[in-house]
Amino acid sequence: MTAATTGPRPSQTDAALEKIRSRIIDLTMVPGSRIDEPLLLSDFGLGRTPAREAINRLVAEGFVNVLPNRGGTFVRKLDLEEIGQVVVAHQLAENVLGQLLNLNDDDMVADLVRIENRYEEAVKNLDYLQITALNEDFHLRIHRSMGNTFFFEFAQSTHRHVRRLNVHLYQLEAAEPQARDEQFKKNIHEHEMIIEAVRAKDRGKLAILLPEHARGTQDRLVRILQSKSVPGFSVETRLADMLAAGLTPKN
């Protein structure tokens, strides 16, 4: 029996929490929808105590909010205000990372290359959940080099919410496959440049690359919003069409 199979098995709550978190990140659980004990009991087979523990941990992670005035617990919204907060936190995390990562972490380059190889495979399969999970792993591996547990917890929480935002953006970009594929190529190229800068121990370059890479999420959102337009609509033409059809507009 290998060491991998002899390790502790995840508890019922841990296993269910991972599934619930994934469903929140991939938007299967719609932002703003209710999440309560009966749902966790019926859909995930949890007992009451593990269900309550799972909800408490999701609240602690910021994925769900307890809203007493609405009488329940709800998946965190993903509106423009929320997106703005995620973008700012992401930018802050990567700015600090560029300044404080430990370039003497001897295993970091090899670890990043392994993660990046898996990331590129997930991109080929257009597996958005896996793509975002590996992107999180890539950046948190660099954060881990800092050795600051407080900042790592902030970065981990931020990147979990960035995952949900990225899934949403990928789903929107699916309407324009060429633009989506170009974005993936850009992501891969930027990851490769980050790896090379880590290998060269070039802090000055990383202080530029990491924030610019994080800014890509904001740029994608702006591009998507700018690409949405309302076709021209003439009131006079519409009124004439209705009259020609023998209809009259309602007051």
mmCIF file of C-alpha atoms in Angstrom:
data_model
loop_
_atom_site.group_PDB
_atom_site.id
_atom_site.type_symbol
_atom_site.label_atom_id
_atom_site.label_comp_id
_atom_site.label_asym_id
_atom_site.label_seq_id
_atom_site.Cartn_x
_atom_site.Cartn_y
_atom_site.Cartn_z
ATOM 1 C CA MET A 1 0.000 0.000 0.000
ATOM 2 C CA THR A 2 1.419 3.405 -1.021
ATOM 3 C CA ALA A 3 1.782 6.418 1.234
ATOM 4 C CA ALA A 4 -0.900 8.179 -0.801
ATOM 5 C CA THR A 5 -3.447 5.563 0.160
ATOM 6 C CA THR A 6 -2.502 5.397 3.816
ATOM 7 C CA GLY A 7 -3.105 9.075 4.577
ATOM 8 C CA PRO A 8 -6.141 10.188 6.529
ATOM 9 C CA ARG A 9 -9.381 10.116 4.593
ATOM 10 C CA PRO A 10 -11.370 13.343 4.375
ATOM 11 C CA SER A 11 -14.286 13.514 6.778
ATOM 12 C CA GLN A 12 -17.872 13.491 5.531
ATOM 13 C CA THR A 13 -17.979 17.248 6.076
ATOM 14 C CA ASP A 14 -14.670 17.835 4.232
ATOM 15 C CA ALA A 15 -15.784 15.787 1.213
ATOM 16 C CA ALA A 16 -19.171 17.479 1.063
ATOM 17 C CA LEU A 17 -17.620 20.911 1.570
ATOM 18 C CA GLU A 18 -15.363 20.415 -1.444
ATOM 19 C CA LYS A 19 -18.353 19.446 -3.608
ATOM 20 C CA ILE A 20 -20.439 22.377 -2.382
ATOM 21 C CA ARG A 21 -17.562 24.819 -2.846
ATOM 22 C CA SER A 22 -17.031 23.538 -6.401
ATOM 23 C CA ARG A 23 -20.722 23.984 -7.205
ATOM 24 C CA ILE A 24 -20.573 27.555 -5.918
ATOM 25 C CA ILE A 25 -17.404 28.313 -7.899
ATOM 26 C CA ASP A 26 -18.701 26.821 -11.164
ATOM 27 C CA LEU A 27 -21.999 28.710 -10.624
ATOM 28 C CA THR A 28 -24.120 25.540 -10.486
ATOM 29 C CA MET A 29 -25.308 27.038 -7.235
ATOM 30 C CA VAL A 30 -26.505 30.375 -8.528
ATOM 31 C CA PRO A 31 -25.252 33.515 -6.748
ATOM 32 C CA GLY A 32 -27.957 34.711 -4.369
ATOM 33 C CA SER A 33 -29.672 31.321 -4.134
ATOM 34 C CA ARG A 34 -30.623 29.818 -0.776
ATOM 35 C CA ILE A 35 -28.415 27.169 0.803
ATOM 36 C CA ASP A 36 -29.775 25.504 3.922
ATOM 37 C CA GLU A 37 -29.707 22.309 5.951
ATOM 38 C CA PRO A 38 -32.529 20.544 4.051
ATOM 39 C CA LEU A 39 -30.625 21.096 0.777
ATOM 40 C CA LEU A 40 -27.409 19.687 2.225
ATOM 41 C CA LEU A 41 -29.266 16.744 3.744
ATOM 42 C CA SER A 42 -31.072 15.853 0.519
ATOM 43 C CA ASP A 43 -28.433 16.671 -2.131
ATOM 44 C CA PHE A 44 -25.261 15.720 -0.277
ATOM 45 C CA GLY A 45 -26.480 13.143 2.223
ATOM 46 C CA LEU A 46 -25.126 15.036 5.201
ATOM 47 C CA GLY A 47 -26.407 14.666 8.719
ATOM 48 C CA ARG A 48 -27.584 17.748 10.574
ATOM 49 C CA THR A 49 -24.350 18.323 12.469
ATOM 50 C CA PRO A 50 -22.046 17.988 9.395
ATOM 51 C CA ALA A 51 -24.489 20.161 7.410
ATOM 52 C CA ARG A 52 -24.287 22.926 9.996
ATOM 53 C CA GLU A 53 -20.493 22.603 10.117
ATOM 54 C CA ALA A 54 -20.297 22.843 6.315
ATOM 55 C CA ILE A 55 -22.450 25.996 6.299
ATOM 56 C CA ASN A 56 -20.350 27.549 9.068
ATOM 57 C CA ARG A 57 -17.156 26.876 7.105
ATOM 58 C CA LEU A 58 -18.646 28.295 3.903
ATOM 59 C CA VAL A 59 -19.617 31.414 5.855
ATOM 60 C CA ALA A 60 -16.053 31.657 7.189
ATOM 61 C CA GLU A 61 -14.705 31.348 3.638
ATOM 62 C CA GLY A 62 -17.059 34.076 2.470
ATOM 63 C CA PHE A 63 -18.931 31.935 -0.046
ATOM 64 C CA VAL A 64 -22.282 32.219 1.716
ATOM 65 C CA ASN A 65 -23.913 34.926 3.797
ATOM 66 C CA VAL A 66 -26.324 34.587 6.694
ATOM 67 C CA LEU A 67 -29.152 37.078 6.136
ATOM 68 C CA PRO A 68 -31.500 37.050 9.156
ATOM 69 C CA ASN A 69 -33.796 39.629 7.553
ATOM 70 C CA ARG A 70 -34.372 37.217 4.661
ATOM 71 C CA GLY A 71 -34.664 34.225 6.949
ATOM 72 C CA GLY A 72 -31.803 32.068 5.757
ATOM 73 C CA THR A 73 -28.340 31.522 4.329
ATOM 74 C CA PHE A 74 -27.572 32.429 0.713
ATOM 75 C CA VAL A 75 -24.774 31.930 -1.794
ATOM 76 C CA ARG A 76 -22.774 35.142 -2.008
ATOM 77 C CA LYS A 77 -23.842 37.411 -4.843
ATOM 78 C CA LEU A 78 -21.660 38.154 -7.854
ATOM 79 C CA ASP A 79 -22.857 41.618 -8.801
ATOM 80 C CA LEU A 80 -20.755 44.564 -9.987
ATOM 81 C CA GLU A 81 -19.982 45.710 -6.448
ATOM 82 C CA GLU A 82 -18.804 42.213 -5.510
ATOM 83 C CA ILE A 83 -16.746 41.908 -8.691
ATOM 84 C CA GLY A 84 -15.111 45.257 -7.970
ATOM 85 C CA GLN A 85 -14.076 44.109 -4.503
ATOM 86 C CA VAL A 86 -12.644 40.844 -5.850
ATOM 87 C CA VAL A 87 -10.633 42.683 -8.508
ATOM 88 C CA VAL A 88 -9.151 45.116 -5.958
ATOM 89 C CA ALA A 89 -8.238 42.330 -3.502
ATOM 90 C CA HIS A 90 -6.672 40.287 -6.317
ATOM 91 C CA GLN A 91 -4.595 43.250 -7.461
ATOM 92 C CA LEU A 92 -3.410 43.903 -3.906
ATOM 93 C CA ALA A 93 -2.442 40.266 -3.342
ATOM 94 C CA GLU A 94 -0.342 40.067 -6.504
ATOM 95 C CA ASN A 95 1.278 43.483 -5.964
ATOM 96 C CA VAL A 96 2.479 42.416 -2.524
ATOM 97 C CA LEU A 97 3.532 39.026 -3.899
ATOM 98 C CA GLY A 98 5.773 40.670 -6.489
ATOM 99 C CA GLN A 99 7.564 42.527 -3.710
ATOM 100 C CA LEU A 100 7.866 39.800 -1.069
ATOM 101 C CA LEU A 101 8.060 36.355 -2.704
ATOM 102 C CA ASN A 102 11.065 34.289 -1.688
ATOM 103 C CA LEU A 103 13.310 33.794 -4.727
ATOM 104 C CA ASN A 104 15.493 31.343 -2.783
ATOM 105 C CA ASP A 105 12.720 28.731 -2.670
ATOM 106 C CA ASP A 106 14.616 26.010 -4.536
ATOM 107 C CA ASP A 107 11.585 23.827 -5.338
ATOM 108 C CA MET A 108 9.339 26.584 -6.658
ATOM 109 C CA VAL A 109 10.295 26.474 -10.355
ATOM 110 C CA ALA A 110 9.809 22.710 -10.628
ATOM 111 C CA ASP A 111 6.472 22.924 -8.805
ATOM 112 C CA LEU A 112 5.253 25.746 -11.070
ATOM 113 C CA VAL A 113 6.240 23.822 -14.205
ATOM 114 C CA ARG A 114 4.288 20.766 -13.023
ATOM 115 C CA ILE A 115 1.208 22.862 -12.266
ATOM 116 C CA GLU A 116 1.480 24.707 -15.575
ATOM 117 C CA ASN A 117 1.632 21.447 -17.548
ATOM 118 C CA ARG A 118 -1.624 20.338 -15.915
ATOM 119 C CA TYR A 119 -3.125 23.795 -16.495
ATOM 120 C CA GLU A 120 -2.414 23.594 -20.225
ATOM 121 C CA GLU A 121 -4.054 20.162 -20.375
ATOM 122 C CA ALA A 122 -7.160 21.512 -18.615
ATOM 123 C CA VAL A 123 -7.273 24.377 -21.129
ATOM 124 C CA LYS A 124 -7.311 21.858 -23.998
ATOM 125 C CA ASN A 125 -10.321 20.195 -22.373
ATOM 126 C CA LEU A 126 -12.032 23.548 -21.628
ATOM 127 C CA ASP A 127 -12.600 22.324 -18.080
ATOM 128 C CA TYR A 128 -13.286 25.683 -16.435
ATOM 129 C CA LEU A 129 -13.423 24.355 -12.881
ATOM 130 C CA GLN A 130 -10.094 22.569 -13.267
ATOM 131 C CA ILE A 131 -8.541 25.510 -15.123
ATOM 132 C CA THR A 132 -9.380 27.868 -12.291
ATOM 133 C CA ALA A 133 -8.279 25.361 -9.628
ATOM 134 C CA LEU A 134 -4.856 24.967 -11.254
ATOM 135 C CA ASN A 135 -4.501 28.703 -11.769
ATOM 136 C CA GLU A 136 -5.157 29.095 -8.041
ATOM 137 C CA ASP A 137 -2.549 26.407 -7.288
ATOM 138 C CA PHE A 138 -0.022 28.195 -9.521
ATOM 139 C CA HIS A 139 -0.328 31.520 -7.742
ATOM 140 C CA LEU A 140 -0.676 30.119 -4.225
ATOM 141 C CA ARG A 141 2.520 28.128 -4.754
ATOM 142 C CA ILE A 142 4.315 31.438 -5.208
ATOM 143 C CA HIS A 143 2.486 32.961 -2.233
ATOM 144 C CA ARG A 144 3.558 30.015 -0.098
ATOM 145 C CA SER A 145 7.198 30.976 -0.637
ATOM 146 C CA MET A 146 6.660 34.136 1.449
ATOM 147 C CA GLY A 147 6.210 32.102 4.626
ATOM 148 C CA ASN A 148 3.597 34.531 5.955
ATOM 149 C CA THR A 149 0.560 32.529 7.079
ATOM 150 C CA PHE A 150 -1.612 35.609 7.603
ATOM 151 C CA PHE A 151 -1.067 36.923 4.100
ATOM 152 C CA PHE A 152 -1.334 33.425 2.624
ATOM 153 C CA GLU A 153 -4.811 33.036 4.124
ATOM 154 C CA PHE A 154 -5.812 36.364 2.562
ATOM 155 C CA ALA A 155 -4.395 35.306 -0.817
ATOM 156 C CA GLN A 156 -6.106 31.905 -0.628
ATOM 157 C CA SER A 157 -9.481 33.472 0.144
ATOM 158 C CA THR A 158 -9.026 36.029 -2.647
ATOM 159 C CA HIS A 159 -8.057 33.449 -5.247
ATOM 160 C CA ARG A 160 -11.062 31.280 -4.361
ATOM 161 C CA HIS A 161 -13.333 34.195 -5.218
ATOM 162 C CA VAL A 162 -11.273 34.988 -8.304
ATOM 163 C CA ARG A 163 -12.014 31.420 -9.415
ATOM 164 C CA ARG A 164 -15.750 32.042 -9.308
ATOM 165 C CA LEU A 165 -15.367 35.298 -11.219
ATOM 166 C CA ASN A 166 -13.155 33.617 -13.828
ATOM 167 C CA VAL A 167 -15.665 30.814 -14.387
ATOM 168 C CA HIS A 168 -18.309 33.472 -14.973
ATOM 169 C CA LEU A 169 -16.045 35.282 -17.451
ATOM 170 C CA TYR A 170 -15.175 32.058 -19.291
ATOM 171 C CA GLN A 171 -18.868 31.268 -19.652
ATOM 172 C CA LEU A 172 -19.490 34.725 -21.103
ATOM 173 C CA GLU A 173 -16.488 34.409 -23.413
ATOM 174 C CA ALA A 174 -17.757 31.060 -24.708
ATOM 175 C CA ALA A 175 -20.045 33.089 -26.994
ATOM 176 C CA GLU A 176 -16.861 34.239 -28.754
ATOM 177 C CA PRO A 177 -14.612 31.139 -28.892
ATOM 178 C CA GLN A 178 -11.816 32.882 -30.762
ATOM 179 C CA ALA A 179 -11.495 35.611 -28.126
ATOM 180 C CA ARG A 180 -11.700 32.996 -25.350
ATOM 181 C CA ASP A 181 -8.956 30.890 -26.941
ATOM 182 C CA GLU A 182 -6.753 33.968 -27.378
ATOM 183 C CA GLN A 183 -7.240 34.724 -23.693
ATOM 184 C CA PHE A 184 -6.104 31.227 -22.733
ATOM 185 C CA LYS A 185 -3.000 31.611 -24.932
ATOM 186 C CA LYS A 186 -2.265 34.909 -23.199
ATOM 187 C CA ASN A 187 -2.685 33.300 -19.765
ATOM 188 C CA ILE A 188 -0.301 30.480 -20.662
ATOM 189 C CA HIS A 189 2.275 32.898 -22.092
ATOM 190 C CA GLU A 190 2.144 35.060 -18.965
ATOM 191 C CA HIS A 191 2.522 32.008 -16.712
ATOM 192 C CA GLU A 192 5.593 30.988 -18.730
ATOM 193 C CA MET A 193 7.090 34.467 -18.337
ATOM 194 C CA ILE A 194 6.449 34.317 -14.575
ATOM 195 C CA ILE A 195 8.195 30.930 -14.359
ATOM 196 C CA GLU A 196 11.197 32.241 -16.294
ATOM 197 C CA ALA A 197 11.421 35.322 -14.067
ATOM 198 C CA VAL A 198 11.307 33.102 -10.959
ATOM 199 C CA ARG A 199 14.026 30.906 -12.466
ATOM 200 C CA ALA A 200 16.153 33.989 -13.161
ATOM 201 C CA LYS A 201 15.366 35.368 -9.684
ATOM 202 C CA ASP A 202 14.376 38.635 -11.346
ATOM 203 C CA ARG A 203 12.324 40.401 -8.685
ATOM 204 C CA GLY A 204 12.038 43.602 -10.697
ATOM 205 C CA LYS A 205 10.391 41.746 -13.564
ATOM 206 C CA LEU A 206 8.084 39.820 -11.249
ATOM 207 C CA ALA A 207 7.009 43.056 -9.558
ATOM 208 C CA ILE A 208 5.662 44.053 -12.984
ATOM 209 C CA LEU A 209 4.471 40.684 -14.326
ATOM 210 C CA LEU A 210 2.365 39.556 -11.355
ATOM 211 C CA PRO A 211 0.185 42.706 -11.042
ATOM 212 C CA GLU A 212 -0.184 42.917 -14.846
ATOM 213 C CA HIS A 213 -1.312 39.290 -14.944
ATOM 214 C CA ALA A 214 -3.860 39.965 -12.183
ATOM 215 C CA ARG A 215 -5.101 43.020 -14.080
ATOM 216 C CA GLY A 216 -6.071 40.696 -16.927
ATOM 217 C CA THR A 217 -9.251 39.720 -15.073
ATOM 218 C CA GLN A 218 -10.365 43.339 -14.952
ATOM 219 C CA ASP A 219 -9.422 43.883 -18.608
ATOM 220 C CA ARG A 220 -11.468 40.856 -19.670
ATOM 221 C CA LEU A 221 -14.509 42.115 -17.802
ATOM 222 C CA VAL A 222 -14.219 45.545 -19.413
ATOM 223 C CA ARG A 223 -13.827 43.992 -22.860
ATOM 224 C CA ILE A 224 -16.927 41.821 -22.372
ATOM 225 C CA LEU A 225 -18.993 44.781 -21.213
ATOM 226 C CA GLN A 226 -17.813 46.901 -24.131
ATOM 227 C CA SER A 227 -18.685 44.158 -26.627
ATOM 228 C CA LYS A 228 -22.327 44.146 -25.524
ATOM 229 C CA SER A 229 -24.435 46.585 -27.494
ATOM 230 C CA VAL A 230 -28.117 47.208 -28.006
ATOM 231 C CA PRO A 231 -29.163 47.233 -31.683
ATOM 232 C CA GLY A 232 -30.717 50.378 -33.046
ATOM 233 C CA PHE A 233 -34.434 50.731 -32.427
ATOM 234 C CA SER A 234 -36.661 53.273 -34.101
ATOM 235 C CA VAL A 235 -39.892 54.128 -32.282
ATOM 236 C CA GLU A 236 -41.344 55.535 -35.476
ATOM 237 C CA THR A 237 -40.556 52.395 -37.463
ATOM 238 C CA ARG A 238 -41.980 50.118 -34.780
ATOM 239 C CA LEU A 239 -45.151 52.197 -34.550
ATOM 240 C CA ALA A 240 -45.576 52.118 -38.331
ATOM 241 C CA ASP A 241 -45.167 48.319 -38.344
ATOM 242 C CA MET A 242 -47.839 47.936 -35.679
ATOM 243 C CA LEU A 243 -50.257 50.180 -37.522
ATOM 244 C CA ALA A 244 -49.662 48.355 -40.778
ATOM 245 C CA ALA A 245 -50.538 45.116 -39.026
ATOM 246 C CA GLY A 246 -53.777 46.620 -37.795
ATOM 247 C CA LEU A 247 -52.561 46.860 -34.194
ATOM 248 C CA THR A 248 -52.506 49.773 -31.818
ATOM 249 C CA PRO A 249 -49.935 50.261 -29.116
ATOM 250 C CA LYS A 250 -51.160 49.881 -25.538
ATOM 251 C CA ASN A 251 -50.994 52.907 -23.253
#
